[in-house]
Tab-separated table of C-alpha atoms in Angstrom:
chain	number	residue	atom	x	y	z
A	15	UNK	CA	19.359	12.027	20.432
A	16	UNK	CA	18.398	8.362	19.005
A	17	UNK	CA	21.288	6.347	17.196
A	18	UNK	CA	18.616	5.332	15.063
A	19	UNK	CA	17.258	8.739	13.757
A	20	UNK	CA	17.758	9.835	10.309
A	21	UNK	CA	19.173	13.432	9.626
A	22	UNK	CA	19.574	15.188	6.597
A	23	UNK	CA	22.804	15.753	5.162
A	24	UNK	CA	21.693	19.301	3.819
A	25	UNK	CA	18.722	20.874	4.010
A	26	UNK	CA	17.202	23.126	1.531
A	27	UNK	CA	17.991	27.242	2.170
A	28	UNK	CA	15.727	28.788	4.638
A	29	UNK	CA	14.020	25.572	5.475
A	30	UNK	CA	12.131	25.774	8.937
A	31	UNK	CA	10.533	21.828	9.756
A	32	UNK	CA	7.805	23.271	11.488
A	33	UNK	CA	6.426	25.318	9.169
A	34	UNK	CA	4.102	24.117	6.136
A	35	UNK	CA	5.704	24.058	3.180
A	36	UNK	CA	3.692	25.905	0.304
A	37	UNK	CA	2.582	23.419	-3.112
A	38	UNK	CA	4.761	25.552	-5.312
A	39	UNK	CA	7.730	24.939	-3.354
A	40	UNK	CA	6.963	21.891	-2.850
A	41	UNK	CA	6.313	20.319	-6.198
A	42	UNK	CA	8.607	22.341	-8.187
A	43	UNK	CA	11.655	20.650	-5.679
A	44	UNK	CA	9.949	17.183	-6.906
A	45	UNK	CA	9.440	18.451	-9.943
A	46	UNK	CA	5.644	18.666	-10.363
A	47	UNK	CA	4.265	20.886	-12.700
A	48	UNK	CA	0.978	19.681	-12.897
A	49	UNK	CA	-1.920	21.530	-10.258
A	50	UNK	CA	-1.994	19.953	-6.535
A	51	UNK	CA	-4.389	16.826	-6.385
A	52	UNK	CA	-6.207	16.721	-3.064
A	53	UNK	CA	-6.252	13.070	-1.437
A	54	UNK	CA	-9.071	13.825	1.757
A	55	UNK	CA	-9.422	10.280	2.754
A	56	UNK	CA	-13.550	9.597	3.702
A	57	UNK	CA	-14.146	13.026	1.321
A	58	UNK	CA	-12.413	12.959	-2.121
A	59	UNK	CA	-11.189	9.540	-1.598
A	60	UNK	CA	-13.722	7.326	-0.559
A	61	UNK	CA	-13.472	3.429	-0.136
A	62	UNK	CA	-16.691	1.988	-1.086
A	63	UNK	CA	-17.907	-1.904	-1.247
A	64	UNK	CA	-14.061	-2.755	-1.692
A	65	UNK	CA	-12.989	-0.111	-4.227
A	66	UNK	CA	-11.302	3.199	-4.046
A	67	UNK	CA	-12.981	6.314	-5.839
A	68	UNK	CA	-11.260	9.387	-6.466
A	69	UNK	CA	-13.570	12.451	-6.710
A	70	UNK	CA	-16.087	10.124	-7.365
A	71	UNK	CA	-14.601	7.959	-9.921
A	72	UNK	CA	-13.145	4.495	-9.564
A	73	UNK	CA	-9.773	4.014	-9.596
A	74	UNK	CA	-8.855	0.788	-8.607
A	75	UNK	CA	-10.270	-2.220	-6.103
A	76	UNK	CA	-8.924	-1.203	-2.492
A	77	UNK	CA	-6.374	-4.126	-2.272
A	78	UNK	CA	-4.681	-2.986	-5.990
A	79	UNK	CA	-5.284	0.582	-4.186
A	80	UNK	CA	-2.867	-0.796	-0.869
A	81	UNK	CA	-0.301	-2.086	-3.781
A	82	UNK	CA	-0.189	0.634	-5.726
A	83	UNK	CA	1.339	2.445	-1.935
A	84	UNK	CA	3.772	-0.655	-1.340
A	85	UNK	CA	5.165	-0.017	-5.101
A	86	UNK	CA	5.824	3.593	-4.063
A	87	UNK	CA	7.156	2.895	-0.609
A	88	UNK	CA	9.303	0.204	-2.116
A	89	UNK	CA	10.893	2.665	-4.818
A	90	UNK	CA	11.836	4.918	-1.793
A	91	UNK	CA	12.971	1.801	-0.426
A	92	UNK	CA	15.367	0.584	-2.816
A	93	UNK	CA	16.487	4.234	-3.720
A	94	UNK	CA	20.708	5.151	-2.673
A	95	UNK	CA	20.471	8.859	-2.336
A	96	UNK	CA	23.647	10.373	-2.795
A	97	UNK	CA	25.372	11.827	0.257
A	98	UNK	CA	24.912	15.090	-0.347
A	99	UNK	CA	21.397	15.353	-1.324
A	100	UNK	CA	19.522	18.469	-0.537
A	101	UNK	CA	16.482	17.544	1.566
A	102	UNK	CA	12.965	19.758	1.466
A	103	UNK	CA	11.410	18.932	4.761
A	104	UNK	CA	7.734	18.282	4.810
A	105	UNK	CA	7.012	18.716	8.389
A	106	UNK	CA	6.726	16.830	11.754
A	107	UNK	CA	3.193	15.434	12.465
A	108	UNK	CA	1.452	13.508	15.532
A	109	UNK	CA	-0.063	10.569	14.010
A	110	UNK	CA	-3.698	10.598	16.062
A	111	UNK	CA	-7.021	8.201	15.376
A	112	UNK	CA	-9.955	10.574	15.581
A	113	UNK	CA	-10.644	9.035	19.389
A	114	UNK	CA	-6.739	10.202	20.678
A	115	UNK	CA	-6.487	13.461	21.974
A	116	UNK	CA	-2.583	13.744	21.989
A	117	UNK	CA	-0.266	12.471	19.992
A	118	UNK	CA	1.226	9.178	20.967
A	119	UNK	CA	3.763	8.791	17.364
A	120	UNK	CA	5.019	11.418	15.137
A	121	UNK	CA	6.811	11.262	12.024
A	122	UNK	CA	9.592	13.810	10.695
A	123	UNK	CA	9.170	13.778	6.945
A	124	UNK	CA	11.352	15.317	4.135
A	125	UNK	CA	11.620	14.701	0.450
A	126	UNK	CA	14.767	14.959	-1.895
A	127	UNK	CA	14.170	16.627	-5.446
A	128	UNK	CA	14.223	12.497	-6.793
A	129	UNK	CA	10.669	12.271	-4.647
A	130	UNK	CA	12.664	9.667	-2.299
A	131	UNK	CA	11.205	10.175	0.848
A	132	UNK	CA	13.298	9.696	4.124
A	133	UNK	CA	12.684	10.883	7.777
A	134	UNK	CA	12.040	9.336	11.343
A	135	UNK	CA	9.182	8.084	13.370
A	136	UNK	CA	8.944	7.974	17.267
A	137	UNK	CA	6.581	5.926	19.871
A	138	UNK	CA	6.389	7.703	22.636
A	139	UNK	CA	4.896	4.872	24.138
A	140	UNK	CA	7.951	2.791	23.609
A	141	UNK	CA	10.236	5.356	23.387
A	142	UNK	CA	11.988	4.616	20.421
A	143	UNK	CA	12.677	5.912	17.047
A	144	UNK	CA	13.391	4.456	13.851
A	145	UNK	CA	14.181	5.524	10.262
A	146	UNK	CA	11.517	6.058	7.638
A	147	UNK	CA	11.550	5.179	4.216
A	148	UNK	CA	9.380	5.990	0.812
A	149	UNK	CA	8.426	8.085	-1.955
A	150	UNK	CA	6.396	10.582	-3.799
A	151	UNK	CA	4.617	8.954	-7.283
A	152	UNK	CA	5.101	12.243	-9.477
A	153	UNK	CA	2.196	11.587	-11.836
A	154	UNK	CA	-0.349	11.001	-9.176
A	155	UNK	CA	1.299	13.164	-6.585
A	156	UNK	CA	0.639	10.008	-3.553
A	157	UNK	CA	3.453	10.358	-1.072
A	158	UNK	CA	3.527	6.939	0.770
A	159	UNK	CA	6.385	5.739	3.532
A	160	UNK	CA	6.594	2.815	6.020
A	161	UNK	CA	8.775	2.680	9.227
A	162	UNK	CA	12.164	0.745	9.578
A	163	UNK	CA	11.753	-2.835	8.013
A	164	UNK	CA	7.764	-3.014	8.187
A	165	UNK	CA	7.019	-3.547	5.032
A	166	UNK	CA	3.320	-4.561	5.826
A	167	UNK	CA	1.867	-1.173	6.908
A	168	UNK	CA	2.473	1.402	4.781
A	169	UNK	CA	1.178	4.856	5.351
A	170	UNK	CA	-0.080	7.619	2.665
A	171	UNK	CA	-1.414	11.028	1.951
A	172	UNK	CA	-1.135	13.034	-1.077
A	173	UNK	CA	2.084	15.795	-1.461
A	174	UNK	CA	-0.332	18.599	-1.073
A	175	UNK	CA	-1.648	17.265	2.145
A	176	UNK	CA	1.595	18.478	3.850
A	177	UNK	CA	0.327	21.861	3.022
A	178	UNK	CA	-1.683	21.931	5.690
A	179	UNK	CA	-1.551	21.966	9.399
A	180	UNK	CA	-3.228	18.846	9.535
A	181	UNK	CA	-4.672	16.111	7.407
A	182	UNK	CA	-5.763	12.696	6.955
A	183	UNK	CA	-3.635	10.026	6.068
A	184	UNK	CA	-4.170	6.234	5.348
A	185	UNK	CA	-2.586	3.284	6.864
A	186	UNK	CA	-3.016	-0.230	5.060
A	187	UNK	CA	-2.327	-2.867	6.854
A	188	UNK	CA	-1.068	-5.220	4.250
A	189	UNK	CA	-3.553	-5.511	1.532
A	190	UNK	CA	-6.610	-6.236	3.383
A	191	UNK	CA	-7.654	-3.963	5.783
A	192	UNK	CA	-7.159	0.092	5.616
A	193	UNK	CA	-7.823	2.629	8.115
A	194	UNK	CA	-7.860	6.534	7.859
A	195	UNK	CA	-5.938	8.618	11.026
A	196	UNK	CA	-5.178	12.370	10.972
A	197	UNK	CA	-1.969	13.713	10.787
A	198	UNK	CA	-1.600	16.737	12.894
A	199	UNK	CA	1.436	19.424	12.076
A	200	UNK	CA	3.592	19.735	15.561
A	201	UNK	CA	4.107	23.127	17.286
A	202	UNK	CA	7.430	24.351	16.824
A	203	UNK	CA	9.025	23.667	20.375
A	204	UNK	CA	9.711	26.697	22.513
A	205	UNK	CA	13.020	27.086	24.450
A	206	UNK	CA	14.369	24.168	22.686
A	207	UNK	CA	11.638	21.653	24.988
């Protein structure tokens, strides 16, 4: 067990981590009502000549795109959640680049019915793990977290992408330069290893 590592003080009933969680669960503990938008990053959202579309339409230049994450991370950031929040966990994932063939860092994600998002991230590499921090924007359903005190790379997907047993995800690097990964939902472990 890491000192570092985040744990929920409750957990939702029935919750299982490494299962998908279904949309309708999902949003209605956020309190979403509206149908799941799909964020495919390279396929519904594409960056283009410096500026994001959305289902082909633009939506913003791709450094006001990288902002618009920071403003969400930073609300997760600054949020207090009460001690005894229940927590809806969103799953553990290997973070992978479409060259990797295992998973080198994986987050532990979970969402409190306020959209703050909290969880952990380990390096295997480095063997560490440290807390994560974010949020979910409601209206356009992007879920966006960064690890410990890095506030300069920010990772996102949309809430329905942690539907699914994997996914891509984006990572900006500050506001200049963005690159998609995969997020890839972890195998429940088997006689507790």
């Amino acid at each position: 067990v890491h000192r570092s590592a985040w744990v929920a003080p409750r957990w939702v009933a029935g919750y299982n981590l490494w299962r998908p969680v279904a949309w309708g669960t999902a949003a209605a503990f956020v309190g979403i009502t509206a149908p799941p938008v799909v964020y495919d990053y390279g396929s519904t959202v594409v960056i283009q000549d410096n500026q994001v579309y959305v289902n082909g339409d633009p939506v913003a230049s791709a450094a006001d795109y990288a902002a618009q994450a920071d403003q969400i991370v930073d609300a997760g950031r600054q949020a207090k959640p009460a001690e005894n929040d229940e927590w809806q966990p969103l799953g553990a994932f290997g973070l992978i680049q479409e060259d990797e063939k295992t998973a080198q860092r994986i987050f532990q994600l979970a969402v409190n019915k306020d959209g703050i998002v909290r969880g952990n991230y380990y390096d295997a590499v480095a063997d560490n793990t440290l807390p994560v921090v974010g949020s979910v924007d409601k209206k356009t359903q992007r879920v966006a977290w960064s690890i410990g005190d890095k506030k300069d790379i920010v990772f996102e997907a949309g809430l329905s992408n942690f539907t699914k047993e994997d996914t891509t995800v984006l990572v900006h690097y500050g506001k200049d330069s963005t690159q998609q990964m995969i997020l890839v939902r972890l195998e429940e472990p088997r006689d507790g290893k």
